[in-house]
């Protein structure tokens, strides 16, 4: 099966894709579990999201800025491993395709 292409999504679309539990996980990771190369550790103050992507594995990739040092950071959240999320993501792709 052909892999879907990576697409850029907005905050609203992300909210539609995630259920409440996933939203909590998402916030948790972005607030305390993103590594910053500049700080040499996790972003202590969390990150500011700049761009959100749904990648070819239907994982969510975030690009943003470390609030502590303003350095660029990125993090992949492996939602695509969740079958339910994967299906939802595929439906979502169809819905925005036309
Ligand atoms: Zn930093």
PDB file of C-alpha atoms in Angstrom, residues 20-85:
ATOM      1  CA  UNK A  20      -9.592  14.016  24.855  1.00  0.00           C
ATOM      2  CA  UNK A  21      -7.061  11.526  26.139  1.00  0.00           C
ATOM      3  CA  UNK A  22      -4.766  12.156  23.185  1.00  0.00           C
ATOM      4  CA  UNK A  23      -5.082  15.901  23.665  1.00  0.00           C
ATOM      5  CA  UNK A  24      -3.908  15.504  27.242  1.00  0.00           C
ATOM      6  CA  UNK A  25      -0.957  13.408  26.116  1.00  0.00           C
ATOM      7  CA  UNK A  26      -0.187  15.947  23.446  1.00  0.00           C
ATOM      8  CA  UNK A  27      -0.170  18.857  25.904  1.00  0.00           C
ATOM      9  CA  UNK A  28       1.857  16.893  28.410  1.00  0.00           C
ATOM     10  CA  UNK A  29       4.568  16.046  25.897  1.00  0.00           C
ATOM     11  CA  UNK A  30       4.792  19.556  24.515  1.00  0.00           C
ATOM     12  CA  UNK A  31       4.943  21.089  27.976  1.00  0.00           C
ATOM     13  CA  UNK A  32       7.488  18.803  29.543  1.00  0.00           C
ATOM     14  CA  UNK A  33       8.904  16.282  27.158  1.00  0.00           C
ATOM     15  CA  UNK A  34      10.476  17.987  24.169  1.00  0.00           C
ATOM     16  CA  UNK A  35      14.239  17.904  23.903  1.00  0.00           C
ATOM     17  CA  UNK A  36      16.043  21.121  23.060  1.00  0.00           C
ATOM     18  CA  UNK A  37      19.556  20.791  21.625  1.00  0.00           C
ATOM     19  CA  UNK A  38      20.342  24.327  22.650  1.00  0.00           C
ATOM     20  CA  UNK A  39      19.361  23.878  26.306  1.00  0.00           C
ATOM     21  CA  UNK A  40      20.825  20.367  26.339  1.00  0.00           C
ATOM     22  CA  UNK A  41      17.704  18.975  27.963  1.00  0.00           C
ATOM     23  CA  UNK A  42      13.955  19.213  27.935  1.00  0.00           C
ATOM     24  CA  UNK A  43      12.399  22.585  27.223  1.00  0.00           C
ATOM     25  CA  UNK A  44      11.737  23.644  30.786  1.00  0.00           C
ATOM     26  CA  UNK A  45       9.052  26.107  29.861  1.00  0.00           C
ATOM     27  CA  UNK A  46       7.582  24.018  27.098  1.00  0.00           C
ATOM     28  CA  UNK A  47       7.448  25.021  23.472  1.00  0.00           C
ATOM     29  CA  UNK A  48       5.591  27.387  21.256  1.00  0.00           C
ATOM     30  CA  UNK A  49       4.080  25.537  18.300  1.00  0.00           C
ATOM     31  CA  UNK A  50       4.882  26.982  14.891  1.00  0.00           C
ATOM     32  CA  UNK A  51       3.802  24.251  12.509  1.00  0.00           C
ATOM     33  CA  UNK A  52       1.968  20.957  12.729  1.00  0.00           C
ATOM     34  CA  UNK A  53       2.287  18.109  10.232  1.00  0.00           C
ATOM     35  CA  UNK A  54       0.540  14.823   9.727  1.00  0.00           C
ATOM     36  CA  UNK A  55       3.387  12.692   8.408  1.00  0.00           C
ATOM     37  CA  UNK A  56       3.456   9.657   6.132  1.00  0.00           C
ATOM     38  CA  UNK A  57       2.964   7.277   9.083  1.00  0.00           C
ATOM     39  CA  UNK A  58       0.083   9.385  10.353  1.00  0.00           C
ATOM     40  CA  UNK A  59       2.194  10.518  13.242  1.00  0.00           C
ATOM     41  CA  UNK A  60       1.989  14.134  14.298  1.00  0.00           C
ATOM     42  CA  UNK A  61       5.146  16.186  13.845  1.00  0.00           C
ATOM     43  CA  UNK A  62       5.461  19.472  15.634  1.00  0.00           C
ATOM     44  CA  UNK A  63       7.901  22.199  14.793  1.00  0.00           C
ATOM     45  CA  UNK A  64       8.243  24.977  17.258  1.00  0.00           C
ATOM     46  CA  UNK A  65      10.362  27.132  19.475  1.00  0.00           C
ATOM     47  CA  UNK A  66      11.740  26.402  22.918  1.00  0.00           C
ATOM     48  CA  UNK A  67      10.217  28.992  25.256  1.00  0.00           C
ATOM     49  CA  UNK A  68      13.368  29.032  27.365  1.00  0.00           C
ATOM     50  CA  UNK A  69      16.015  29.813  24.735  1.00  0.00           C
ATOM     51  CA  UNK A  70      13.896  30.507  21.617  1.00  0.00           C
ATOM     52  CA  UNK A  71      15.796  27.758  19.772  1.00  0.00           C
ATOM     53  CA  UNK A  72      14.104  25.616  17.149  1.00  0.00           C
ATOM     54  CA  UNK A  73      12.732  22.286  18.307  1.00  0.00           C
ATOM     55  CA  UNK A  74      10.814  19.453  16.708  1.00  0.00           C
ATOM     56  CA  UNK A  75       9.019  16.452  18.091  1.00  0.00           C
ATOM     57  CA  UNK A  76       7.197  13.513  16.560  1.00  0.00           C
ATOM     58  CA  UNK A  77       4.217  12.189  18.467  1.00  0.00           C
ATOM     59  CA  UNK A  78       3.548   8.629  17.443  1.00  0.00           C
ATOM     60  CA  UNK A  79      -0.208   8.699  17.227  1.00  0.00           C
ATOM     61  CA  UNK A  80      -0.066   6.727  13.992  1.00  0.00           C
ATOM     62  CA  UNK A  81       0.611   3.568  15.996  1.00  0.00           C
ATOM     63  CA  UNK A  82      -2.891   3.863  17.354  1.00  0.00           C
ATOM     64  CA  UNK A  83      -5.185   2.060  14.924  1.00  0.00           C
ATOM     65  CA  UNK A  84      -8.171   4.239  15.715  1.00  0.00           C
ATOM     66  CA  UNK A  85      -6.177   7.396  15.191  1.00  0.00           C
TER      67      UNK A  85
END
